[in-house]
Coordinates of C-alpha atoms and ligand atoms in Angstrom, one line a residue:
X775 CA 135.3 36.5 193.5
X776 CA 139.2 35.0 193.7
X777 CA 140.4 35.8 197.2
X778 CA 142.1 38.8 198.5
X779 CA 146.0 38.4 196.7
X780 CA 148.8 38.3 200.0
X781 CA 150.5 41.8 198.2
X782 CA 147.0 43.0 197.7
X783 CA 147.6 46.0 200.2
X784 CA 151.4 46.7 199.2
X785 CA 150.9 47.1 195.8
X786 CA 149.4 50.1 193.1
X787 CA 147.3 48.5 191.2
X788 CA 146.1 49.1 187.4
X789 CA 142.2 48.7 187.4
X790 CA 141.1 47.8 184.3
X791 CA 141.9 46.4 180.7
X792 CA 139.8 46.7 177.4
X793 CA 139.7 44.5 174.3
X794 CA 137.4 45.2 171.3
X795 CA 137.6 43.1 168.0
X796 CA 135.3 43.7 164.8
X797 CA 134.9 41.2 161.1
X798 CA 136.0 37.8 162.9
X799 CA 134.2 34.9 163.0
X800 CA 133.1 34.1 166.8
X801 CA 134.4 37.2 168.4
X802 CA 133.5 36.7 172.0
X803 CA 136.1 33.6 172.3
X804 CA 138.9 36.3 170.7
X805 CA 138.0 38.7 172.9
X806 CA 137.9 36.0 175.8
X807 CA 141.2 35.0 174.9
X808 CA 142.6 39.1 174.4
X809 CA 141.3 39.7 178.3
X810 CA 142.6 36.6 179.7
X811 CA 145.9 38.0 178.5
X812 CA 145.3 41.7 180.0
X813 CA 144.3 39.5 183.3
X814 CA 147.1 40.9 185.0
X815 CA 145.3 44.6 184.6
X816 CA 142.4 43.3 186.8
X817 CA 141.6 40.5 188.5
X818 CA 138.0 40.8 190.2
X819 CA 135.5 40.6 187.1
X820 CA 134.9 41.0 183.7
X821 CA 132.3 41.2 181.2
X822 CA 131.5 41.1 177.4
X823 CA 129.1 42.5 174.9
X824 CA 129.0 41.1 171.5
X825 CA 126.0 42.1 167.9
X826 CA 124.8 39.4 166.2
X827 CA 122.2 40.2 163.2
X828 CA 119.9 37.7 164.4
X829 CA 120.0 37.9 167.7
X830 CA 120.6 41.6 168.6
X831 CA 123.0 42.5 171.6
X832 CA 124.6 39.6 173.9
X833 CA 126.0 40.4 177.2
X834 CA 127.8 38.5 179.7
X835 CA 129.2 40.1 183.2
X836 CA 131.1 37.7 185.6
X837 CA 132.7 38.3 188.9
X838 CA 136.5 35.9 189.0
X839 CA 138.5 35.3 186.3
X840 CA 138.6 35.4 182.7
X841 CA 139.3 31.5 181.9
X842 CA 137.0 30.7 184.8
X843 CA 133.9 32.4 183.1
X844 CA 134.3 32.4 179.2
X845 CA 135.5 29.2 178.2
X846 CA 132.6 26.9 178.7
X847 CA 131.0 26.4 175.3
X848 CA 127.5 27.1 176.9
X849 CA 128.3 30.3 177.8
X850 CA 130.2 31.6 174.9
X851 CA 127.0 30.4 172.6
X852 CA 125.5 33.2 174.3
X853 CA 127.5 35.9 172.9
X854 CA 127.5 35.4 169.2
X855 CA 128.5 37.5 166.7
X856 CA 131.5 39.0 164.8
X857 CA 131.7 42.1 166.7
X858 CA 133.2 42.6 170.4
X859 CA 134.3 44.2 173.0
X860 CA 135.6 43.4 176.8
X861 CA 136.7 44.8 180.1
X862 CA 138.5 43.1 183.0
X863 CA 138.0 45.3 186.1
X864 CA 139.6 45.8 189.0
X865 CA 138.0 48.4 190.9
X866 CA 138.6 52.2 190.4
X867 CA 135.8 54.2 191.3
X868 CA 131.9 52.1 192.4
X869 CA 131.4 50.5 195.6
X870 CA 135.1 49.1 196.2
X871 CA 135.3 45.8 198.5
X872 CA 131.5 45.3 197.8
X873 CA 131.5 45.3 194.0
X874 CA 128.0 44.6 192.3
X875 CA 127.4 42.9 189.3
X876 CA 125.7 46.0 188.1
X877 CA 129.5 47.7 188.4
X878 CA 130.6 45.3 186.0
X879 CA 132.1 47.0 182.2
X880 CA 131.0 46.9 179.4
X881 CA 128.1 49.7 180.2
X882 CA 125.3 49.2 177.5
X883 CA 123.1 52.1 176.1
X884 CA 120.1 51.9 173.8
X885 CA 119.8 55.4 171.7
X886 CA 117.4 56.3 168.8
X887 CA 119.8 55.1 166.2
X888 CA 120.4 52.1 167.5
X889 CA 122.6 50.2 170.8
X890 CA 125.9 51.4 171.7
X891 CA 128.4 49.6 174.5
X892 CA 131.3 51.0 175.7
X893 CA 134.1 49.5 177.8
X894 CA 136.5 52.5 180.1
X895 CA 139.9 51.9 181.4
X896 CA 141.5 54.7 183.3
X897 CA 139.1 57.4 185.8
X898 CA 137.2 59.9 185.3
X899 CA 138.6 63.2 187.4
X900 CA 135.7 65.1 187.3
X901 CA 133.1 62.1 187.8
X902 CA 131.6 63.4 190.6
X903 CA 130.8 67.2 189.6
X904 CA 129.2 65.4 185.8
X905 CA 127.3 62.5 187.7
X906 CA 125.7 65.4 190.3
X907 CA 124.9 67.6 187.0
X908 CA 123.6 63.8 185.6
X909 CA 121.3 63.4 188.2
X910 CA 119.9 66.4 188.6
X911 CA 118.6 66.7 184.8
X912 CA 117.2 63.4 185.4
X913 CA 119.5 60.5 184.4
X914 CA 118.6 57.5 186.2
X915 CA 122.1 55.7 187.0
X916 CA 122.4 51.5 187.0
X917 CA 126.1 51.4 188.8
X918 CA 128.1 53.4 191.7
X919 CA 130.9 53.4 188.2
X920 CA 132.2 56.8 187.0
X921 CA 132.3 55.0 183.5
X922 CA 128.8 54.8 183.1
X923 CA 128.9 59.1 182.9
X924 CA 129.6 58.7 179.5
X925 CA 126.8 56.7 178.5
X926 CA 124.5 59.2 179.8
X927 CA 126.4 62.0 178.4
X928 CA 126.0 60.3 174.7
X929 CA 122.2 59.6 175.7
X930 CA 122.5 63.6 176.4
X931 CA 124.4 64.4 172.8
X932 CA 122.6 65.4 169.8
X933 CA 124.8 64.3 167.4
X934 CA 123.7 62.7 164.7
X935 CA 125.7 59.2 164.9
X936 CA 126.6 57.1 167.9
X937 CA 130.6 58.2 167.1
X938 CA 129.6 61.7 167.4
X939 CA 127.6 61.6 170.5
X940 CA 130.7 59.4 172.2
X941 CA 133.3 61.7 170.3
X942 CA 131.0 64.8 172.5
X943 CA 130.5 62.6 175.2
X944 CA 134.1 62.3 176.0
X945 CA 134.6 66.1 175.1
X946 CA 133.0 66.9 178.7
X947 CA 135.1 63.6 180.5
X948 CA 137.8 65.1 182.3
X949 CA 141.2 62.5 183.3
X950 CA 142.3 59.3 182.0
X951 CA 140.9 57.3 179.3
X952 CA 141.7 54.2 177.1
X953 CA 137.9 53.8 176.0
X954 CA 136.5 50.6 173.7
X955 CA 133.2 51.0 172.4
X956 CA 130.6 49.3 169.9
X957 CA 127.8 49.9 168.0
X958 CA 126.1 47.2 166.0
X959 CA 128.9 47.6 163.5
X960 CA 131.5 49.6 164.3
X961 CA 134.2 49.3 166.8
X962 CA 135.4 52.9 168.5
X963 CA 138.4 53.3 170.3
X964 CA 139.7 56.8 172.1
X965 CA 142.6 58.0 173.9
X966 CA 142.3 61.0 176.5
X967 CA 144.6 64.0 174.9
X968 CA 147.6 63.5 177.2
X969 CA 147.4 59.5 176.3
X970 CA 147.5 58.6 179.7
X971 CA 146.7 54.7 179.8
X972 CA 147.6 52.6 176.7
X973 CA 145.5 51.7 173.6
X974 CA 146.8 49.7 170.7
X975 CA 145.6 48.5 167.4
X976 CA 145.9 45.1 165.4
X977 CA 145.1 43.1 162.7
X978 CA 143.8 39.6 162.5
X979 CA 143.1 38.5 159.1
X980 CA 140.0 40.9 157.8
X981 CA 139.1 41.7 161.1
X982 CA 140.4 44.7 163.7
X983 CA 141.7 44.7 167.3
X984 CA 141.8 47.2 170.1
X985 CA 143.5 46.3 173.1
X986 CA 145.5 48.1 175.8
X987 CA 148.4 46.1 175.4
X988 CA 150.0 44.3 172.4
X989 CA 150.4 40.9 174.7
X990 CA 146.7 40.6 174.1
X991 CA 147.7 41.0 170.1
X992 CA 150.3 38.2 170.5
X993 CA 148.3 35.2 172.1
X994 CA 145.6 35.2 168.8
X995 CA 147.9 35.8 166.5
X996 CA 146.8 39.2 165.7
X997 CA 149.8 41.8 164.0
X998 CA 150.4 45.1 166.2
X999 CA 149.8 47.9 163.7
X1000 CA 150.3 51.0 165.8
X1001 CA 149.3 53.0 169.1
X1002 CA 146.3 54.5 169.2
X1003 CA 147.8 58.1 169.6
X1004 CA 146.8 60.5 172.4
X1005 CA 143.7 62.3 172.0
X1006 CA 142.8 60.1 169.1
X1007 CA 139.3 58.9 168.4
X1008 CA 139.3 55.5 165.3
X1009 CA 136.1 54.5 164.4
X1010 CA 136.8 50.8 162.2
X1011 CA 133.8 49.3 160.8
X1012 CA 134.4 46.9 157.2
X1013 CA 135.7 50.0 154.9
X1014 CA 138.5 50.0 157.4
X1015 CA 139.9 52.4 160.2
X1016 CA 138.9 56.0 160.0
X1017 CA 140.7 58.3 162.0
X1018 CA 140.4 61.9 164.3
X1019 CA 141.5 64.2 166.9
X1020 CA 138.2 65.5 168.3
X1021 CA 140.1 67.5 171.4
X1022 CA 142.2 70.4 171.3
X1023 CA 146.0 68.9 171.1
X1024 CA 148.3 68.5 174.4
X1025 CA 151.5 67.3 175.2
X1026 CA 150.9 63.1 175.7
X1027 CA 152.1 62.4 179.2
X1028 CA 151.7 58.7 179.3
X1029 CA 152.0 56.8 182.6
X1030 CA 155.6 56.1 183.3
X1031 CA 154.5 53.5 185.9
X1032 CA 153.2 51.5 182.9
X1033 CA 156.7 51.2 182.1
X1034 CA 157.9 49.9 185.6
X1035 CA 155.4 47.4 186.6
X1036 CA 151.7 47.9 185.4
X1037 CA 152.2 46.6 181.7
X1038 CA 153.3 42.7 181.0
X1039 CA 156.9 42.6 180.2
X1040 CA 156.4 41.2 176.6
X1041 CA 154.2 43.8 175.7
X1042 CA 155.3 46.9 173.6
X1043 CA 155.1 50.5 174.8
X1044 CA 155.8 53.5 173.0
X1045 CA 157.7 51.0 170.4
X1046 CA 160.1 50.0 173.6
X1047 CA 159.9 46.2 174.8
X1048 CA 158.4 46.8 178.5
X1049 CA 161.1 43.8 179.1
X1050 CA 163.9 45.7 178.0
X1051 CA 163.0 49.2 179.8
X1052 CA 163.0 47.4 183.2
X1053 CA 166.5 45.9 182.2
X1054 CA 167.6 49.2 182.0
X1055 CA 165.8 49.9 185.0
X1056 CA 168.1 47.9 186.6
X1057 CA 171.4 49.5 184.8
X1058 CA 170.5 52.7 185.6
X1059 CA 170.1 51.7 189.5
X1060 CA 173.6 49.9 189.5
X1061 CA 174.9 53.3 188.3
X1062 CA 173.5 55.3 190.3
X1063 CA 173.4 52.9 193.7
X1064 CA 176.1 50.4 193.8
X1065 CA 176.5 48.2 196.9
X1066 CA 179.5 45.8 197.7
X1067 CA 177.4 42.2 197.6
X1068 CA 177.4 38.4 196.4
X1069 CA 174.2 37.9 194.7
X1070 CA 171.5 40.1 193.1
X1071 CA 167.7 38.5 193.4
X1072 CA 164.2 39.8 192.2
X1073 CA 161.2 40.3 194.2
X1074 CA 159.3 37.9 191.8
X1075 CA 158.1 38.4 189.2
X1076 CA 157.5 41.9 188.7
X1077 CA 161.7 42.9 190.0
X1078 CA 163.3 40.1 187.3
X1079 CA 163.7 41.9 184.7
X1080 CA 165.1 44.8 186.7
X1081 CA 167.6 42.5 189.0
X1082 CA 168.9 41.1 185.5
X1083 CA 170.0 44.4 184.6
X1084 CA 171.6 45.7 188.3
X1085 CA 173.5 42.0 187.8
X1086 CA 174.6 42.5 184.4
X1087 CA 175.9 46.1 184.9
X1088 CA 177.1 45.6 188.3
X1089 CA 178.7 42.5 187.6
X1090 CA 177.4 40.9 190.8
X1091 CA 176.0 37.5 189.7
X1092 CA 171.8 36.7 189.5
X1093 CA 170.6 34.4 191.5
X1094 CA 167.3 32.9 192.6
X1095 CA 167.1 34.0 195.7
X1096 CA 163.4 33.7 196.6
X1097 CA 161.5 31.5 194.6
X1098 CA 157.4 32.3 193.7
X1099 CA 155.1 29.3 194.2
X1100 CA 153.0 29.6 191.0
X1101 CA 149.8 27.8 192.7
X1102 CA 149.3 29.8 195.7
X1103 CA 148.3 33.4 196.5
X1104 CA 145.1 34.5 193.8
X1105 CA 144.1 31.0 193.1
X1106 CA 144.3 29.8 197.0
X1107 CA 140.5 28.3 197.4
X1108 CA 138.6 30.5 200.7
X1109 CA 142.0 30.3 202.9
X1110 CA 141.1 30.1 206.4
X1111 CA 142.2 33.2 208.5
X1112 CA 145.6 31.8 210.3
X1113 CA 146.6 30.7 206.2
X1114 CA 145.6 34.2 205.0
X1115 CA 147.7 35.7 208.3
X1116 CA 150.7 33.7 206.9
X1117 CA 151.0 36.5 204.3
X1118 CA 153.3 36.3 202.1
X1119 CA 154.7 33.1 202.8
X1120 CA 152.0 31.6 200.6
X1121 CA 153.5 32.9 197.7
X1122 CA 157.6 33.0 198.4
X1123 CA 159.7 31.0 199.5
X1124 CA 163.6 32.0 200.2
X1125 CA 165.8 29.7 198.6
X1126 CA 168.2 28.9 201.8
X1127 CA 170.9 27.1 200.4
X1128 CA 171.4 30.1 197.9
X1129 CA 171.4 33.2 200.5
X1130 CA 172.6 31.7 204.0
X1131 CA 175.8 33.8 204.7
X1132 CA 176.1 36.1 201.7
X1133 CA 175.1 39.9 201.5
X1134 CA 171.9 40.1 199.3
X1135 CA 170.8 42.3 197.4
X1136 CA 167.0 42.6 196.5
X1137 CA 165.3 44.3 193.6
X1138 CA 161.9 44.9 193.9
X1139 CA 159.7 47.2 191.4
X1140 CA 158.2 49.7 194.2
X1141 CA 157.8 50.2 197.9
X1142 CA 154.1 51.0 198.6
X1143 CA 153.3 50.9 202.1
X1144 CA 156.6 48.6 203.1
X1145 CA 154.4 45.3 204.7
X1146 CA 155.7 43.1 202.0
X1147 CA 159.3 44.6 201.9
X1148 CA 159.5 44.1 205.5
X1149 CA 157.8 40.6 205.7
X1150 CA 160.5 39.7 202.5
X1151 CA 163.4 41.3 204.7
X1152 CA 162.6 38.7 207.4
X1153 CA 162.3 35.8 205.3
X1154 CA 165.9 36.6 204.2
X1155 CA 167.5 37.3 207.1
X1156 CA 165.4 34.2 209.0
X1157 CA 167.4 32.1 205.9
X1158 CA 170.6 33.2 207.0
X1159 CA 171.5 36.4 204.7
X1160 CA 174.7 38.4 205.7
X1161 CA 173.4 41.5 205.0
X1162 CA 169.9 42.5 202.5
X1163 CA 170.1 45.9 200.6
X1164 CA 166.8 47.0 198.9
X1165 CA 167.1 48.3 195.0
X1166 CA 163.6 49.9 194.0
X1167 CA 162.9 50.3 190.4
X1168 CA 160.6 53.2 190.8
X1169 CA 161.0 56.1 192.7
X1170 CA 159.5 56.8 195.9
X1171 CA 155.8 56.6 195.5
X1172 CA 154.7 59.2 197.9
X1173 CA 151.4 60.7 196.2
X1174 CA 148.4 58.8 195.0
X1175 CA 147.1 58.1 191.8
X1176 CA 143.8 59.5 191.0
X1177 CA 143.8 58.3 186.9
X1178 CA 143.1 54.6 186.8
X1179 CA 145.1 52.9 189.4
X1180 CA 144.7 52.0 193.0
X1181 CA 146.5 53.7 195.4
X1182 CA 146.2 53.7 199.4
X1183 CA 145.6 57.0 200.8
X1184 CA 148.2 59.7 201.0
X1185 CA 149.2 59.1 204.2
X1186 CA 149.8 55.3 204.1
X1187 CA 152.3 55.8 201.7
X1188 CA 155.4 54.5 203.3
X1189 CA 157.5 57.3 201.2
X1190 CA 154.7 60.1 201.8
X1191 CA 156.1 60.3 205.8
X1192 CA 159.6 59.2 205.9
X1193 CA 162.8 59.9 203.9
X1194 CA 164.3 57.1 202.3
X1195 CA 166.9 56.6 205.6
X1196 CA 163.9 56.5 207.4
X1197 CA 162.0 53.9 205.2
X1198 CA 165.5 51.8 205.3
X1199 CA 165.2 51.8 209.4
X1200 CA 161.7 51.3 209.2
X1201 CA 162.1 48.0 206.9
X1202 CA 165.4 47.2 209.3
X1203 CA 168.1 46.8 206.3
X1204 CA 171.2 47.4 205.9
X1205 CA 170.7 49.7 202.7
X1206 CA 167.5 50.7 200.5
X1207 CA 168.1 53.1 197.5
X1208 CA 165.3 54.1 195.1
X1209 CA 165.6 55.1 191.3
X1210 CA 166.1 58.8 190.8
X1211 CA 163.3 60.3 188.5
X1212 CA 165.6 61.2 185.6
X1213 CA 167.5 58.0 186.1
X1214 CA 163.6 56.2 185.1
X1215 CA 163.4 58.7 182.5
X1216 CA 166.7 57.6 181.1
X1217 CA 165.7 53.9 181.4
X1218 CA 162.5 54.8 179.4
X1219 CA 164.6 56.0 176.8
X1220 CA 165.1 60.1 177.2
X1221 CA 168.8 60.2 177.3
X1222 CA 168.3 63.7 179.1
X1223 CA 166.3 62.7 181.7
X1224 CA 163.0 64.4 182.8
X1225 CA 162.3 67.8 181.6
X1226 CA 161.3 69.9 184.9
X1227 CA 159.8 72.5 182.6
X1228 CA 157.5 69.8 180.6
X1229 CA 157.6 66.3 181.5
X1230 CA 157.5 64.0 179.0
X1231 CA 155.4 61.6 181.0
X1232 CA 152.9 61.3 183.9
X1233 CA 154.7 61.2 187.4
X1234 CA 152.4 62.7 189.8
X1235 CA 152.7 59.1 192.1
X1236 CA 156.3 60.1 192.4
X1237 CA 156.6 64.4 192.0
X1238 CA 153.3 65.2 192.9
X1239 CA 152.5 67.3 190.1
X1240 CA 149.6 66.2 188.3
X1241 CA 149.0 66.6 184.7
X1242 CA 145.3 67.1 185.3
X1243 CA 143.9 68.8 188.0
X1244 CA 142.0 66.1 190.1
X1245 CA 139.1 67.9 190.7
X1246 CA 136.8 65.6 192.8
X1247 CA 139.6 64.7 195.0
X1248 CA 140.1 68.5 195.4
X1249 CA 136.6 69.0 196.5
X1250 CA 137.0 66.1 199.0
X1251 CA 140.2 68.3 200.5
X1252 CA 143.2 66.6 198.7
X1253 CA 145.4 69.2 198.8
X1254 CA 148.3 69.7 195.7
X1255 CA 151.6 69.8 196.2
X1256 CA 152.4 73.7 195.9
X1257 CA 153.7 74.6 192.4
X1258 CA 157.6 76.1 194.5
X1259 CA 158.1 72.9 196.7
Ligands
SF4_968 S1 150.1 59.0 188.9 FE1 151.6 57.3 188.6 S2 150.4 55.5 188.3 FE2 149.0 57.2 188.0 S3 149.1 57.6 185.8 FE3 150.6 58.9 186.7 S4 152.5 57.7 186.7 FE4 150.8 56.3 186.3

């Protein structure tokens, strides 16, 4: 397993990504190359299923990285076949910090009319309540994974054809979910009605591609055809893609976080380069939170496209302030306690000559729980730095996210216990100003900002109000934000 990343506590993290690709020759390298570009949506295993008419089912589960696990030609002979799917995982729900093998997506199910696989990116809300119910009418589960609910649920279904017992299945899921799945000749793909996490479709030559982003389109060559939409279930097999809406139509409130930092910058959301949206990011901040400074610098890499746009609307000139060291951090070989306690400082380095004496002003994508921020803040000041000032691209994050991405507990959220003056004396800066909420909505392209009445997108990591209830957490005593605060 790669070791532990030096942001690893001080950043929300998306857990998974899914890939499915069907009417290719060789499909497990394509899909191998489609998750090595959603590695960024989870780096601690991965694992994929492929049909092959002679051979049946192929399945490979790995902990580590994509390009360290499915590009040897021994193992890829193992997975033949022209159908596909794949999941890279971080961890969501299952036995976190000890994941087993056994956790690994994609799930696999054998059913009277024939094998099914499936691969889940998002979480399940009421996992715990269907898994109990599971249990007790005698499903025997293989993981500690929420995902696998659905494959007993289908096992459960009496419909007729593997599409209907997953299109049923997912009928009784209740929370977020991009969902790829295969039979031995179809590829299935779903979106949860309020289209929570992403799910796109391509083209490569006769073949089709699922993917949750359209970076994993780009690198083979595949064209982006269109989002899956929310609450939309495509079944493609060689006649082509057929299409449904198996649950009762909502308003889509996608993730807005996507937006800010969990999507790859040259991906497309909502027919919006995620690139440009964070440039705006940045415009919006200078508007709203201007400070008298020399130099503007990102919090690599994730605050660069964001610190372009507080530069180009502020006037204030760019700078590489802190530079990344592309070899360090997640690829560091078993770092010996006193390198892991240097933090951060494996993976940044301040660029003296650039910041000594001038007022600085750093853009970063989110405060979390403030370590980094704070270690960052020393390393500038230590360079010589007049004066930092924090710009965050996102709001503050003060409530967890219970629908796909890691999130410390409530109450290590930096913003869930202090106001924002109190966060800036905490990190010991001379300023720290976060996004508004409309201003992110304006960046993401709804001139009017958010609408308090109906949101246009997910927020609940920011406003607390969560667009489905999160019903397990409930049970375990999270407690809502009441409905007048
Ligand atoms: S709570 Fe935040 S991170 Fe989670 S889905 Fe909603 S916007 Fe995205």
């Amino acid at each position: 397993m790669p070791p532990a990343h030096p942001f690893d506590d001080d950043k929300l993290k998306e857990e998974c990504g899914v890939f499915g690709v069907v009417g290719v020759d060789n499909a497990a390298s394509i899909v191998a190359l489609g998750l090595h570009a959603l590695q960024h949506r989870g780096q601690e295993a991965g694992g994929i299923v492929t049909h092959d008419f002679g051979q049946g089912f192929s399945s490979a589960r790995r902990f580590g990285y994509v390009r360290d696990n499915f590009t040897d030609a021994e193992t890829m002979a193992t997975l033949p076949g022209p159908i596909g799917i794949g999941h890279v995982r971080y961890s969501t729900s299952g036995s976190k910090g000890a994941t087993q093998i056994r956790d690994v997506q994609p799930f696999f199910g054998e059913f009277s009319m024939g094998g099914a696989a499936i691969a889940h990116n998002g979480n399940i809300t009421n996992a715990v309540a269907l898994r109990r119910e599971l249990v007790g009418r005698g499903s025997i589960f293989q993981s500690s994974s929420d995902s696998e609910c659905i494959i007993h649920l289908m096992a459960r279904s009496m419909g007729q054809s593997i599409p209907d017992r997953m299109e049923e299945a997912l009928r009784k899921v209740e929370g977020a979910f991009s969902v790829v799945a295969m039979t031995r000749t179809k590829l299935m793909g779903c979106r949860d009605p309020l289209g929570v996490r992403p799910l796109v479709l391509g083209k490569l030559g006769d073949g089709w591609v699922l993917a949750s982003e359209t970076c994993a389109l780009d690198i083979i060559n595949a064209t982006f055809i269109r989002e899956i939409e929310p609450g939309e279930m495509v079944v493609i097999n060689a006649d082509g893609v057929q299409s449904h809406f198996p649950f009762r139509r909502a308003s889509p409130r996608f993730c807005i976080f996507e937006h800010v930092y969990f999507s790859r910058p040259d991906s497309i959301l909502g027919g919006r380069s995620v690139y440009e949206t964070r440039e705006n990011i940045g415009r919006e901040l200078a508007k709203e939170s201007p400070v008298e400074a020399d130099l503007v610098c990102p919090v690599p890499d994730s605050g660069t496209p964001a610190a372009i746009g507080y530069s180009l609307q502020s006037g204030i000139p760019y700078a590489m302030g802190i530079i990344r060291n592309q070899y360090m951090g997640r690829t560091f070989i078993e770092p010996t306690e006193s390198i892991r306690n240097m933090g951060v400082r494996l993976k940044l380095n301040v660029n003296r000559a650039l910041v000594k004496g001038k007022r600085i002003i750093l853009v970063d994508d989110s405060v979390v729980r403030g370590t980094t921020s704070r270690k960052i803040k020393d390393m500038v000041l230590e360079a010589g730095a007049a004066e930092v000032h924090f710009r965050i691209a996102s709001p503050p994050t003060a409530w967890p996210c219970f629908y796909g991405v890691d999130t410390p507990q409530r109450e290590k959220l930096l913003a869930a216990t202090m106001s924002e003056d109190e966060m800036r004396d905490h990190l010991g800066i001379d300023s720290l100003k976060f996004i508004s909420l409309d201003g992110l909505y304006r960046a993401v392209g709804e001139a009017q900002g958010r609408n308090p009445k109906a949101p246009q997108y997910c927020d609940a990591c920011f406003s607390g109000e969560y667009p489905i209830k999160p019903a397990d957490m409930m049970d375990r005593g999270f407690e809502m934000k009441p409905a007048a605060e």
